[in-house]
Short mmCIF file of C-alpha atoms and ligand atoms in Angstrom, two decimals:
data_model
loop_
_atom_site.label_atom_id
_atom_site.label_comp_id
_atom_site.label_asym_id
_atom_site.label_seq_id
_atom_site.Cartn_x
_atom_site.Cartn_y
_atom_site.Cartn_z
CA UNK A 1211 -151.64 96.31 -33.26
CA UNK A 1212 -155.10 94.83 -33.11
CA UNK A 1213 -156.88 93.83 -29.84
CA UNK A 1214 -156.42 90.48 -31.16
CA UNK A 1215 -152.60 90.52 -31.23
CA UNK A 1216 -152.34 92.28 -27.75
CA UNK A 1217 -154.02 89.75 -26.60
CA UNK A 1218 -152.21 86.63 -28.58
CA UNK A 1219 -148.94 88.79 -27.17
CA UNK A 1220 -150.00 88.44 -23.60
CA UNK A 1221 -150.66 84.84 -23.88
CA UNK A 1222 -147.34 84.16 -25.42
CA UNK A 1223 -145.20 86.37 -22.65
CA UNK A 1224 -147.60 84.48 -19.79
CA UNK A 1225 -146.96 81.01 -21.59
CA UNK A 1226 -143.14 81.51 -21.69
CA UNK A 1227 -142.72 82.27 -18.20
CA UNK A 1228 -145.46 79.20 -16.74
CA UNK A 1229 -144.10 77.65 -13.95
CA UNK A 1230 -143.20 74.84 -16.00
CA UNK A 1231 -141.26 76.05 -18.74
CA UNK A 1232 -139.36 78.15 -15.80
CA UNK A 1233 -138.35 75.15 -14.59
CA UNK A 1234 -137.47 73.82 -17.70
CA UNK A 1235 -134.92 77.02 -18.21
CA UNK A 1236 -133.67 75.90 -14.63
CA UNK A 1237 -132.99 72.69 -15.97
CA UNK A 1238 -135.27 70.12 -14.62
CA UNK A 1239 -137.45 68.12 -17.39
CA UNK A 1240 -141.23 68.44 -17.55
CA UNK A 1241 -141.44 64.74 -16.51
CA UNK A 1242 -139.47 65.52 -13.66
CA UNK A 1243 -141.41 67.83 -12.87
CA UNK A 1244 -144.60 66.41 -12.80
CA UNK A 1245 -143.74 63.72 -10.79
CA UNK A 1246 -142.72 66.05 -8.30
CA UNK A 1247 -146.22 67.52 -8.83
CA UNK A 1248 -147.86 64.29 -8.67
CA UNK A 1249 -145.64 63.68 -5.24
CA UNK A 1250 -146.79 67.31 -3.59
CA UNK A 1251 -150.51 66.57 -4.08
CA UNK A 1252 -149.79 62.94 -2.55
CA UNK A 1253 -148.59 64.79 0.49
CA UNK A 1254 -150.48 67.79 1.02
CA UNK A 1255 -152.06 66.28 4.57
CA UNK A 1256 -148.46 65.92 5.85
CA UNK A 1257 -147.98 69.43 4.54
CA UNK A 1258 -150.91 70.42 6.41
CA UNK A 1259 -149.92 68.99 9.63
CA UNK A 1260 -146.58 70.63 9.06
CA UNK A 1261 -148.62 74.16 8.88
CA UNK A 1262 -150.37 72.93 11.74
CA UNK A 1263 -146.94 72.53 14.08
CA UNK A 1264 -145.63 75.78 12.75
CA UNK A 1265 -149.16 77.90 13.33
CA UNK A 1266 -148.71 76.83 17.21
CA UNK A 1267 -145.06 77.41 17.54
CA UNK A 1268 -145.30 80.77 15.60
CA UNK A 1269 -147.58 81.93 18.73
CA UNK A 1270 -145.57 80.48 20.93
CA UNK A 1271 -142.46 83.02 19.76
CA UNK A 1272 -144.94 85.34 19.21
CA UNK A 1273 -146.64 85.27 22.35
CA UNK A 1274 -143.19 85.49 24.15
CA UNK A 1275 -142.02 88.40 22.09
CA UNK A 1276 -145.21 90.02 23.32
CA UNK A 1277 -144.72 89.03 26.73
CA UNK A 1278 -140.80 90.34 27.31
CA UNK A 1279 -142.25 93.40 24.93
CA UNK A 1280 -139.98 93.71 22.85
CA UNK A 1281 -139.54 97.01 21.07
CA UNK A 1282 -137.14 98.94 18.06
CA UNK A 1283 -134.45 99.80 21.18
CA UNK A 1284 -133.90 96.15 21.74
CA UNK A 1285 -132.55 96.17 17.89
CA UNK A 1286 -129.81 98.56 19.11
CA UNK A 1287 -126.42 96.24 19.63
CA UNK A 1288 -123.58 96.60 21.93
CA UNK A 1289 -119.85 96.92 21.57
CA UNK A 1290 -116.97 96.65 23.87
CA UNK A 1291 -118.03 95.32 27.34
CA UNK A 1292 -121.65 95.18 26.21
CA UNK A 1293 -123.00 96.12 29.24
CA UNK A 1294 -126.80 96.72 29.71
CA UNK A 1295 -127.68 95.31 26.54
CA UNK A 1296 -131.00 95.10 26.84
CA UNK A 1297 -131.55 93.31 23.24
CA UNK A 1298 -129.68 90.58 24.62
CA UNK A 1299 -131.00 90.17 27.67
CA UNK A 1300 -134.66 90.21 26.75
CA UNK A 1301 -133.89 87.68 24.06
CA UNK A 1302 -132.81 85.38 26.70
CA UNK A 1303 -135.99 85.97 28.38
CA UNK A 1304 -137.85 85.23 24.88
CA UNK A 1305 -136.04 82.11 24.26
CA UNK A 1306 -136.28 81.04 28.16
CA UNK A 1307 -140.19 81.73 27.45
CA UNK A 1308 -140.01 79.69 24.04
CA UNK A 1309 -138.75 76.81 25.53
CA UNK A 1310 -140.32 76.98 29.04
CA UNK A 1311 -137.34 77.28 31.14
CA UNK A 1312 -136.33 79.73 33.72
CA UNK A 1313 -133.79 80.96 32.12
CA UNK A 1314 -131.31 80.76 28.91
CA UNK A 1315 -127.91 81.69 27.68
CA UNK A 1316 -128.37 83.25 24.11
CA UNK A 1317 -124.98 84.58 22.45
CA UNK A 1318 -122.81 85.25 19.64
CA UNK A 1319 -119.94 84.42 21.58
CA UNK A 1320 -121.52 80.85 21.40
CA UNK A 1321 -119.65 79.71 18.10
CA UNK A 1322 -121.58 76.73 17.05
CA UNK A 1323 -123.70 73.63 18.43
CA UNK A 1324 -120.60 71.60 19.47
CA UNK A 1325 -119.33 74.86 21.46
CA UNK A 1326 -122.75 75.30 23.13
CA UNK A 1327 -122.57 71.53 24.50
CA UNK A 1328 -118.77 72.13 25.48
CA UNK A 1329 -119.98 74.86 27.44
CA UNK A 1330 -123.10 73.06 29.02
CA UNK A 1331 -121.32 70.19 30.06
CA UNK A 1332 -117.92 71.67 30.91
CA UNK A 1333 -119.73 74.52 33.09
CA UNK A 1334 -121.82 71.92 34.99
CA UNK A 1335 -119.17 69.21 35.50
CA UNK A 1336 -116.56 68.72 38.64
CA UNK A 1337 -113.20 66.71 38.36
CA UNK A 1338 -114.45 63.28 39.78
CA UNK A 1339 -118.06 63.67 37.98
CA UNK A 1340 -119.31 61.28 35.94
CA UNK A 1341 -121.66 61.95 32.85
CA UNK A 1342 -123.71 59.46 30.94
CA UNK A 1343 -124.99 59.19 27.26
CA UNK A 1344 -128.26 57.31 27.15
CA UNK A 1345 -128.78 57.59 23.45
CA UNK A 1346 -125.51 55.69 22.43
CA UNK A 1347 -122.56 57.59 20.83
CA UNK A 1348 -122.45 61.34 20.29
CA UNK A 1349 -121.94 63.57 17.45
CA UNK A 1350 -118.49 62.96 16.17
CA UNK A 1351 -117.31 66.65 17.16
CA UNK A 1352 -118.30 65.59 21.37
CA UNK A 1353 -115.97 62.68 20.71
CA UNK A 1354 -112.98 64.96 21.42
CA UNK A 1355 -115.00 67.50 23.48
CA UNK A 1356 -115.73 64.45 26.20
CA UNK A 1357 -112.64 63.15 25.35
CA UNK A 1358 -113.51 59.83 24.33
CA UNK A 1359 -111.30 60.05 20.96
CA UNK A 1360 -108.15 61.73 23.70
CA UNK A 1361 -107.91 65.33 22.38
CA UNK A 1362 -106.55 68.75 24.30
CA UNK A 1363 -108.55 70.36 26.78
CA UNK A 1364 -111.04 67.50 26.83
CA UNK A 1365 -113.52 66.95 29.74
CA UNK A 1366 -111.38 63.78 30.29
CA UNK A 1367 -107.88 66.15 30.85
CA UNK A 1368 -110.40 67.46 33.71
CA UNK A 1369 -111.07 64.27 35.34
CA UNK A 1370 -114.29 63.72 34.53
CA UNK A 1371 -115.23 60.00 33.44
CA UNK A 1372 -117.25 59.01 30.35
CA UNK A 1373 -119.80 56.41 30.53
CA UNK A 1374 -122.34 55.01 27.24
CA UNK A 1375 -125.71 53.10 27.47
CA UNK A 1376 -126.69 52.00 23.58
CA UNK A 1377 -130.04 52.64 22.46
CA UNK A 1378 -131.80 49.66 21.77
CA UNK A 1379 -131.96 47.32 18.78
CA UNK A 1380 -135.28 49.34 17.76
CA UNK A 1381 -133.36 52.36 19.12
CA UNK A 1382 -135.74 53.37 21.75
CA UNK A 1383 -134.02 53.66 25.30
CA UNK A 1384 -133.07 50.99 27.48
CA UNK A 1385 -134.21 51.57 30.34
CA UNK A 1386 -133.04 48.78 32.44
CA UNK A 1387 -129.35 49.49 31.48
CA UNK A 1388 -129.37 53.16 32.32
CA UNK A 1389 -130.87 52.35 35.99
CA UNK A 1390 -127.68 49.83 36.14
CA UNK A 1391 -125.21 52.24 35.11
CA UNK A 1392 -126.44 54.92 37.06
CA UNK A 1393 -123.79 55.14 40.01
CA UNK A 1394 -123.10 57.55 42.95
CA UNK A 1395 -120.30 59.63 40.51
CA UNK A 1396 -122.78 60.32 38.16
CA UNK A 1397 -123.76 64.14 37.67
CA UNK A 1398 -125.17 64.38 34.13
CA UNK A 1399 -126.70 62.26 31.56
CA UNK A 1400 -127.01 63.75 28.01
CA UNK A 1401 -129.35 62.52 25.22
CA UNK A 1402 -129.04 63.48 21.95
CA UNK A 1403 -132.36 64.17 20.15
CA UNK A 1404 -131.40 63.69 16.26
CA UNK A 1405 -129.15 60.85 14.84
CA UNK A 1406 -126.52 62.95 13.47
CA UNK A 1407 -125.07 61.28 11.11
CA UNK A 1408 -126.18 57.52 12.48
CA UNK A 1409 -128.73 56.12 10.36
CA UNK A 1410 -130.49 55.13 14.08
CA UNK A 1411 -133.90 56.64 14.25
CA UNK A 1412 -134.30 60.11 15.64
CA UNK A 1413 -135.75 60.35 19.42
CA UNK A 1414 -139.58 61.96 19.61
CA UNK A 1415 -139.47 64.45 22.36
CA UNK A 1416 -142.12 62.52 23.97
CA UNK A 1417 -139.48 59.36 23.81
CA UNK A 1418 -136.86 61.90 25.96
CA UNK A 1419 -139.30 63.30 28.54
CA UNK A 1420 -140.05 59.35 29.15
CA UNK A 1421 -136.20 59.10 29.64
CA UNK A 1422 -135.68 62.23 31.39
CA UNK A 1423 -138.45 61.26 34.13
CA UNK A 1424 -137.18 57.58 34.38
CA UNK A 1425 -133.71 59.66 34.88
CA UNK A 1426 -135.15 62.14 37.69
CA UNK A 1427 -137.42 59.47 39.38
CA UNK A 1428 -134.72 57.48 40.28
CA UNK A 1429 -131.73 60.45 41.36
CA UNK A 1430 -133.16 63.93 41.18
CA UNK A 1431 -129.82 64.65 41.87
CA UNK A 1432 -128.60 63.85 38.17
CA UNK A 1433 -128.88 66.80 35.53
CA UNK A 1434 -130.16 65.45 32.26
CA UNK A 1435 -128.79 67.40 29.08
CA UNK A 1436 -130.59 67.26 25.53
CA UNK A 1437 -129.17 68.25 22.43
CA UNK A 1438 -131.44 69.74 20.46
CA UNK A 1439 -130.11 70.47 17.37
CA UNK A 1440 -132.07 69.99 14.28
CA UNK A 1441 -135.28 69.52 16.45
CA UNK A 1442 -136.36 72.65 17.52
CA UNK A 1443 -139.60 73.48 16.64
CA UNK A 1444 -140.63 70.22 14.62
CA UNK A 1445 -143.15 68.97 17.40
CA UNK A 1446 -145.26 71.22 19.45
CA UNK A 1447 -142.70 70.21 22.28
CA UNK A 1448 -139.50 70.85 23.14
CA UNK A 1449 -137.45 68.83 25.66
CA UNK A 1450 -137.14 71.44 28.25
CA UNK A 1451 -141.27 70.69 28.66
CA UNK A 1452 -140.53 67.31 30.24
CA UNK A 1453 -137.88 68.78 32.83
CA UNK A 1454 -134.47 68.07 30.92
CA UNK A 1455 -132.13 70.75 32.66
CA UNK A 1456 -130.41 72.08 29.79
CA UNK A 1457 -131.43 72.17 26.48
CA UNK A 1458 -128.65 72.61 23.77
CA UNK A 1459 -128.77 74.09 20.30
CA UNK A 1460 -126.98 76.20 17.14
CA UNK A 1461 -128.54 79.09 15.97
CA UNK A 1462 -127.31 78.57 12.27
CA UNK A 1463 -129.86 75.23 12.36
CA UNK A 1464 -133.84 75.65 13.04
CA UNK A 1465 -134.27 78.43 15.44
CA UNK A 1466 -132.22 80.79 13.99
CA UNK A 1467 -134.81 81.02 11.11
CA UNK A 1468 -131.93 81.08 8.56
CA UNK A 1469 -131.29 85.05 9.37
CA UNK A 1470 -128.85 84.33 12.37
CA UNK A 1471 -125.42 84.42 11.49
CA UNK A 1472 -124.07 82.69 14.21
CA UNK A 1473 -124.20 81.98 17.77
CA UNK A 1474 -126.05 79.02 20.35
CA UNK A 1475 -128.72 78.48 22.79
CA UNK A 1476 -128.39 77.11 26.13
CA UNK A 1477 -131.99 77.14 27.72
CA UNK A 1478 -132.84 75.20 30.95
CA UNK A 1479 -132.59 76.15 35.17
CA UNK A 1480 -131.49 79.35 36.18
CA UNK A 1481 -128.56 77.06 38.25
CA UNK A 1482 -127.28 75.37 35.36
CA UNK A 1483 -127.66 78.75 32.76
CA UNK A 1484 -126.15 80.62 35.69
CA UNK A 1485 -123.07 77.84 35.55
CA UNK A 1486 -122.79 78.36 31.91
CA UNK A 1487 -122.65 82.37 31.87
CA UNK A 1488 -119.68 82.43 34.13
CA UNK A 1489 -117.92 79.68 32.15
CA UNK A 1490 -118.64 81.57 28.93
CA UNK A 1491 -117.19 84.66 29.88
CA UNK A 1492 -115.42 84.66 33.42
CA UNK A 1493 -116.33 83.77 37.14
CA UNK A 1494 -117.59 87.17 38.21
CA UNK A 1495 -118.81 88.66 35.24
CA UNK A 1496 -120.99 85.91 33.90
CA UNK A 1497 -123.46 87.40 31.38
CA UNK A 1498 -122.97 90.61 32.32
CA UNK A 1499 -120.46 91.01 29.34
CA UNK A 1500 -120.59 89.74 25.58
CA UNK A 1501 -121.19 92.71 23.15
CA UNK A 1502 -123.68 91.76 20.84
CA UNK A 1503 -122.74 93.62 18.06
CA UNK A 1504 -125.04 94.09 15.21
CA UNK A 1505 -126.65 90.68 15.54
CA UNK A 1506 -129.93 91.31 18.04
CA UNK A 1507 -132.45 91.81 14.94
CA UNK A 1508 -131.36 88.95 13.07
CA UNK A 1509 -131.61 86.85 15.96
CA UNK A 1510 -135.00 88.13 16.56
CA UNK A 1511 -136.08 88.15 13.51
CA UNK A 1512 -134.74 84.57 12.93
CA UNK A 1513 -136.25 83.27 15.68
CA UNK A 1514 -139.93 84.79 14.80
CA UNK A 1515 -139.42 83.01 11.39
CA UNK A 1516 -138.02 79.63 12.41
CA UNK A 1517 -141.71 77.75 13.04
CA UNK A 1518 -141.92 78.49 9.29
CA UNK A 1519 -138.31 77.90 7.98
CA UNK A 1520 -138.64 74.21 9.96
CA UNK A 1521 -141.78 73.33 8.25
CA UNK A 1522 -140.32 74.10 5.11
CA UNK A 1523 -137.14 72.36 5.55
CA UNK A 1524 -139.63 69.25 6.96
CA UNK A 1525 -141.71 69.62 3.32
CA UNK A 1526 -138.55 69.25 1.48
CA UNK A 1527 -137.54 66.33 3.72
CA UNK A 1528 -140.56 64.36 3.23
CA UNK A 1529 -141.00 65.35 -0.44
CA UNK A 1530 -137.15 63.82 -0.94
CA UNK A 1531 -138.36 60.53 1.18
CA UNK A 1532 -140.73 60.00 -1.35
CA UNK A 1533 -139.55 60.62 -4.48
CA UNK A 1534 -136.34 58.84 -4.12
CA UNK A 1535 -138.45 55.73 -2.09
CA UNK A 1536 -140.38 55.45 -4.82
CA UNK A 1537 -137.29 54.31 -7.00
CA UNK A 1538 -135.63 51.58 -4.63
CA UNK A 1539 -133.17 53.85 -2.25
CA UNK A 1540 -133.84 53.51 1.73
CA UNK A 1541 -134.89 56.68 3.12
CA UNK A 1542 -134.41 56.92 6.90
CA UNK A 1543 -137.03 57.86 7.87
CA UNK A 1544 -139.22 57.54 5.31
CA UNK A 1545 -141.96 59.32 3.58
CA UNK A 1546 -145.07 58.60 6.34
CA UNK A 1547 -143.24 58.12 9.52
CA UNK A 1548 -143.85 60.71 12.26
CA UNK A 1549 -140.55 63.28 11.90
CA UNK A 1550 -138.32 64.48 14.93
CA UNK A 1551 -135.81 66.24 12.95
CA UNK A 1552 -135.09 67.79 9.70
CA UNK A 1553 -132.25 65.32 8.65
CA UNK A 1554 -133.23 63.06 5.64
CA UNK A 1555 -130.92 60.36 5.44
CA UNK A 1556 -131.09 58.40 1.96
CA UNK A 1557 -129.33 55.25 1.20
CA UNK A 1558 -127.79 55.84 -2.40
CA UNK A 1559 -125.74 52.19 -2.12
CA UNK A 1560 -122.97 53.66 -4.99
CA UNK A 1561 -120.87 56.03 -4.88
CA UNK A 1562 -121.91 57.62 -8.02
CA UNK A 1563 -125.33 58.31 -6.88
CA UNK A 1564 -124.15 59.99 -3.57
CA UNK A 1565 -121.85 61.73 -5.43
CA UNK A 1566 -124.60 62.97 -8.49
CA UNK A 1567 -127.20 63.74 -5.79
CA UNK A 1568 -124.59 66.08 -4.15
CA UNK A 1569 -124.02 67.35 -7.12
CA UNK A 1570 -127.50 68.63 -7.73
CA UNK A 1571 -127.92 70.09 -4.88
CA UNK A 1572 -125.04 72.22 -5.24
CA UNK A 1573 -126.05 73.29 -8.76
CA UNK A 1574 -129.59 74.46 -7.01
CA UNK A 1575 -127.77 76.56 -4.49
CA UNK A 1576 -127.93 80.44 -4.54
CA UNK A 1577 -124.94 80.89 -3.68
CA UNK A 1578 -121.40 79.10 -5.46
CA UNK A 1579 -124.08 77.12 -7.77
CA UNK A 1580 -121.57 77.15 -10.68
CA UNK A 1581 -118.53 74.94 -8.40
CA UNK A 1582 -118.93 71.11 -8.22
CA UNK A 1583 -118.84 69.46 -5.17
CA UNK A 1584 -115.70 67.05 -4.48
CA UNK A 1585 -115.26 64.23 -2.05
CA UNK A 1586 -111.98 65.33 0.45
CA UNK A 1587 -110.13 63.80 3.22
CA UNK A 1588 -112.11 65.62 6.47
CA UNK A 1589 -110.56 65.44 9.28
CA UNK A 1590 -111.98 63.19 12.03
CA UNK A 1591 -113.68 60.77 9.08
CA UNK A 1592 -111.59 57.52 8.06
CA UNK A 1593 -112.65 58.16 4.67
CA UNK A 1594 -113.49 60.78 2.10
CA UNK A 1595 -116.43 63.20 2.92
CA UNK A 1596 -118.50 65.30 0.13
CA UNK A 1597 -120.28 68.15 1.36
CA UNK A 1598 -122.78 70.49 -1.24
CA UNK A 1599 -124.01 73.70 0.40
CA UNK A 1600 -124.15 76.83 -1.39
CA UNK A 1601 -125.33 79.06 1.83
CA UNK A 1602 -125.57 82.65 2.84
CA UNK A 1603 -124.21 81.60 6.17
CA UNK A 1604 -121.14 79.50 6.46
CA UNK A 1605 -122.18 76.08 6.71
CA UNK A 1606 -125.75 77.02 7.71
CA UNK A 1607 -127.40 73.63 7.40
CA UNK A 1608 -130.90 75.20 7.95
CA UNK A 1609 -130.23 76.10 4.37
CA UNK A 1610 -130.53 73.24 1.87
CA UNK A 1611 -127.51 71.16 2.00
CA UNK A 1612 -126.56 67.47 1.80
CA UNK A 1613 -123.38 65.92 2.90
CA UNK A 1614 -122.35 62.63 2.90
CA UNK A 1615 -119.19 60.41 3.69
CA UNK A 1616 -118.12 57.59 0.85
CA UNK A 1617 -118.36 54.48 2.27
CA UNK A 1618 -121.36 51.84 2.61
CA UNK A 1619 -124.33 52.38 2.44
CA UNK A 1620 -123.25 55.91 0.30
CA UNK A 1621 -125.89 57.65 2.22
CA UNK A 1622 -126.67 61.31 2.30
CA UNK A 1623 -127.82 63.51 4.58
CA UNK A 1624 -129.40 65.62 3.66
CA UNK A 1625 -131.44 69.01 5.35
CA UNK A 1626 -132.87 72.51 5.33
CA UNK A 1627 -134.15 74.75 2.35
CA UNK A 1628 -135.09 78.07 3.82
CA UNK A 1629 -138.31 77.70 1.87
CA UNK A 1630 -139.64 74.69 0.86
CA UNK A 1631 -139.94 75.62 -3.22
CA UNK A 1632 -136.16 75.99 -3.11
CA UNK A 1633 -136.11 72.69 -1.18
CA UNK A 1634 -138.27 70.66 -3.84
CA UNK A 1635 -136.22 72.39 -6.64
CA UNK A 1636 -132.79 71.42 -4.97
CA UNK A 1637 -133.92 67.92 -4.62
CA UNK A 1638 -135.47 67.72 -8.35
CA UNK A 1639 -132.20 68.81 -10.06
CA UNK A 1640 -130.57 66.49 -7.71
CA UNK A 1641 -133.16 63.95 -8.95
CA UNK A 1642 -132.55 64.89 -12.52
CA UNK A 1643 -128.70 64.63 -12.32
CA UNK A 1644 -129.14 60.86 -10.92
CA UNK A 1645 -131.49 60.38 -14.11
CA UNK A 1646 -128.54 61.46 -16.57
CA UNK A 1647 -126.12 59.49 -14.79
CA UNK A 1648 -128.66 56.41 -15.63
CA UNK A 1649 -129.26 55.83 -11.97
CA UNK A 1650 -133.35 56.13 -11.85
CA UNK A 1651 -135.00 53.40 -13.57
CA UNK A 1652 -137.46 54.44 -16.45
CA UNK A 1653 -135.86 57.76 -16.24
CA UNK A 1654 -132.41 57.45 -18.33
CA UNK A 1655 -133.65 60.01 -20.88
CA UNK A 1656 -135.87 62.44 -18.63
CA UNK A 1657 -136.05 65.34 -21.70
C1 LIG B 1917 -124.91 69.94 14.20
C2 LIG B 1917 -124.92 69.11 15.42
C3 LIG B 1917 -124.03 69.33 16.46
C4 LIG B 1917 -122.88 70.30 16.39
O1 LIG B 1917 -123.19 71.51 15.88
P1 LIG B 1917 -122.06 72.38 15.09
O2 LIG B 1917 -122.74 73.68 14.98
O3 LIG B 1917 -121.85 71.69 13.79
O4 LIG B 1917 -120.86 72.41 15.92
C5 LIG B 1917 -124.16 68.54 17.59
N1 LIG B 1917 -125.10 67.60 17.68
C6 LIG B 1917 -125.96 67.34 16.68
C7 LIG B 1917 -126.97 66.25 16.83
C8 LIG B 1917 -125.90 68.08 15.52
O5 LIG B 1917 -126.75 67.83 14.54
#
């Protein structure tokens, strides 16, 4: 072979596998994809400010890692009784450093978010208490936990009464109605950072330490509660900096960096942590016992990767609130406004395009890419529910995933992407399968 054909070889080989005709293999159309180009360099100071929150919340992980100094024996897990596990019980130092608190209640006998709440509230409530959600209704799953759908083993079956102030119209607090609901039974009042699946806005930190000083100012008696889920580590601060007593979160959403597989967070004062360790386990033993297992690194590990994982899943957010804006569906929020959460909620108005957006983001998924999402009767919804998720962990939602339930407005929500060029790839094909369908104006024929 000549020079000349080596060379004319090496073009060919580095021309075949561009970025762009990659993607074209994967199945999104060059016009697809560079809009999505066009929409990236459109967005690049939001990026940046992104990078910016992550940079300061990757010291602050860091710094506490340093701090509890952390080293390969804290890797080691425990079985049985799991007692003197030192892994565990300087990552509860880490995360009580993370957040701010004095202390925190970090375990993979916490199953999920909706278990870690149970256990903040039912570990911190008497029969006769009263608690009090300032930020309207809960997540569907603390319907049955406080018992306001009647369920087994609710807080209600324990005698403790249920009170709701609504946000306001604008869904910022009302302030006037919590100081009038407040009463001398009242114990707790629990705020719930990210809409779930409301299509209210999402409360800024800055919005809850407002609420939670309002709260404290007028009975510093009351213990104020935040869940946290989906907002860790999206703002430079957390809930627990404005005094909320507990602060509540999963470990398979933002700060378990997409490594953990399993478990919950409970960080906040040593009294109420304290509380929660001997209702985890038993009065007596407290957090003394719960083997960890094999888990400690990954939920190390996770947690020094979260700032990152976040950002990324708040790139793919964005980049999704303004590519489908741009063709007529109602993002919530949308593309510019500030973010307090990863959820992306987007209005699709049929049930077609719910159902083809779905669709694409299962086909982008790593993992069961080749099944096809289908809408099913899930219980605790009055109608049918589609869910696409093709995840390492099971039902990790800090991986990309959308779900949505088929009713009005059709919307999905939609979150996560472990990095954000999976993200914008899962939300292209999911773009591109709308397009085929003949649901994106000017793009019925995207080849
Ligand atoms: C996910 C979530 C929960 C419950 O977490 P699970 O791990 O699904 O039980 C509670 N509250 C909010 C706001 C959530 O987003």
């Amino acid at each position: 072979m000549t020079q000349q054909e080596i060379r004319a070889g090496i073009r060919k080989v580095t021309e075949e596998n561009s970025l762009e005709n990659t993607c074209r293999r994967m199945g999104i159309p060059k016009r697809v994809w560079d809009l999505g180009e066009e929409i990236c360099r459109g967005l690049q100071d939001r990026f940046a400010a992104f990078d910016q929150t992550a940079q300061l919340n990757q010291l602050k992980v860091l710094g506490a890692m340093q701090k509890n100094r952390i080293s390969a024996e804290h890797f080691n897990g425990s079985t049985g009784y799991g007692y003197n596990d030192a892994g565990r019980d300087d990552l509860e130092r880490v995360y009580a450093d993370t957040f701010h608190t004095e202390d925190a209640l970090v375990r993979t006998q916490i199953t999920c978010g909706t278990h870690a709440l149970s256990l903040a509230l039912a570990a911190n409530l008497r029969p006769g208490d009263e608690m009090i959600s300032i930020s309207g209704k809960p997540y569907d799953t603390l319907e049955e936990v406080i018992g306001i759908r009647p369920s087994r083993g609710s807080l209600a079956e324990y005698g403790v009464s249920y009170r709701q102030v609504d946000l306001k119209e604008d869904g910022s607090f009302d302030f006037e109605a919590i100081r009038d609901a407040l009463s001398p039974a009242t114990r707790l009042v629990a705020i719930q950072r990210s809409k779930g699946y409301l299509t209210r806005p999402s409360l800024s930190v800055e919005q809850i330490g407002e609420a939670v000083l309002f709260v404290k100012d007028l009975r510093p008696d009351i213990l104020v509660m935040v869940d946290n889920c989906y907002g860790e580590f999206v703002d430079c601060v957390e809930p627990s900096d404005f005094g909320a007593d507990m602060t509540v979160g999963s470990l398979i959403k933002n700060p378990g960096g997409g490594l953990a597989p399993m478990g919950g967070y409970i960080a906040g004062t040593k009294e109420c942590v304290e509380n929660c360790a001997v209702r985890l386990t038993s009065p007596g033993l407290g957090r003394e016992v719960g083997a960890s297992l094999g888990v400690n690194r990954s939920f190390y590990q996770g947690l020094f990767l979260a700032p990152v994982v976040t950002a990324s899943a708040l790139k793919g957010a964005v980049f999704a609130a303004d590519l489908f804006g741009r063709f007529g569906y109602k993002c919530i929020p949308d593309a510019q406004e500030k973010r307090n959460d990863i959820i992306q909620a987007i209005e699709f108005g049929t049930r077609d395009g719910l159902i083809r957006f779905c669709e694409g983001i299962q086909a982008a998924a790593p993992v069961d890419s080749y099944v096809s999402p289908e809408p099913w009767a899930m219980p605790g919804y009055d109608c049918d529910v589609i869910m696409a998720a093709g995840a390492f962990i099971q039902g990790a939602s800090i991986e990309l995933s959308a779900d949505g339930p088929l009713r009005e407005p059709y919307a999905a929500y939609f979150q996560g992407g472990l990095t954000f060029g999976h993200a914008r790839f899962g939300i292209l094909k999911a773009f591109t399968q709308m397009c085929r369908a003949g649901l994106i104006e000017g793009f019925a024929d995207p080849d």
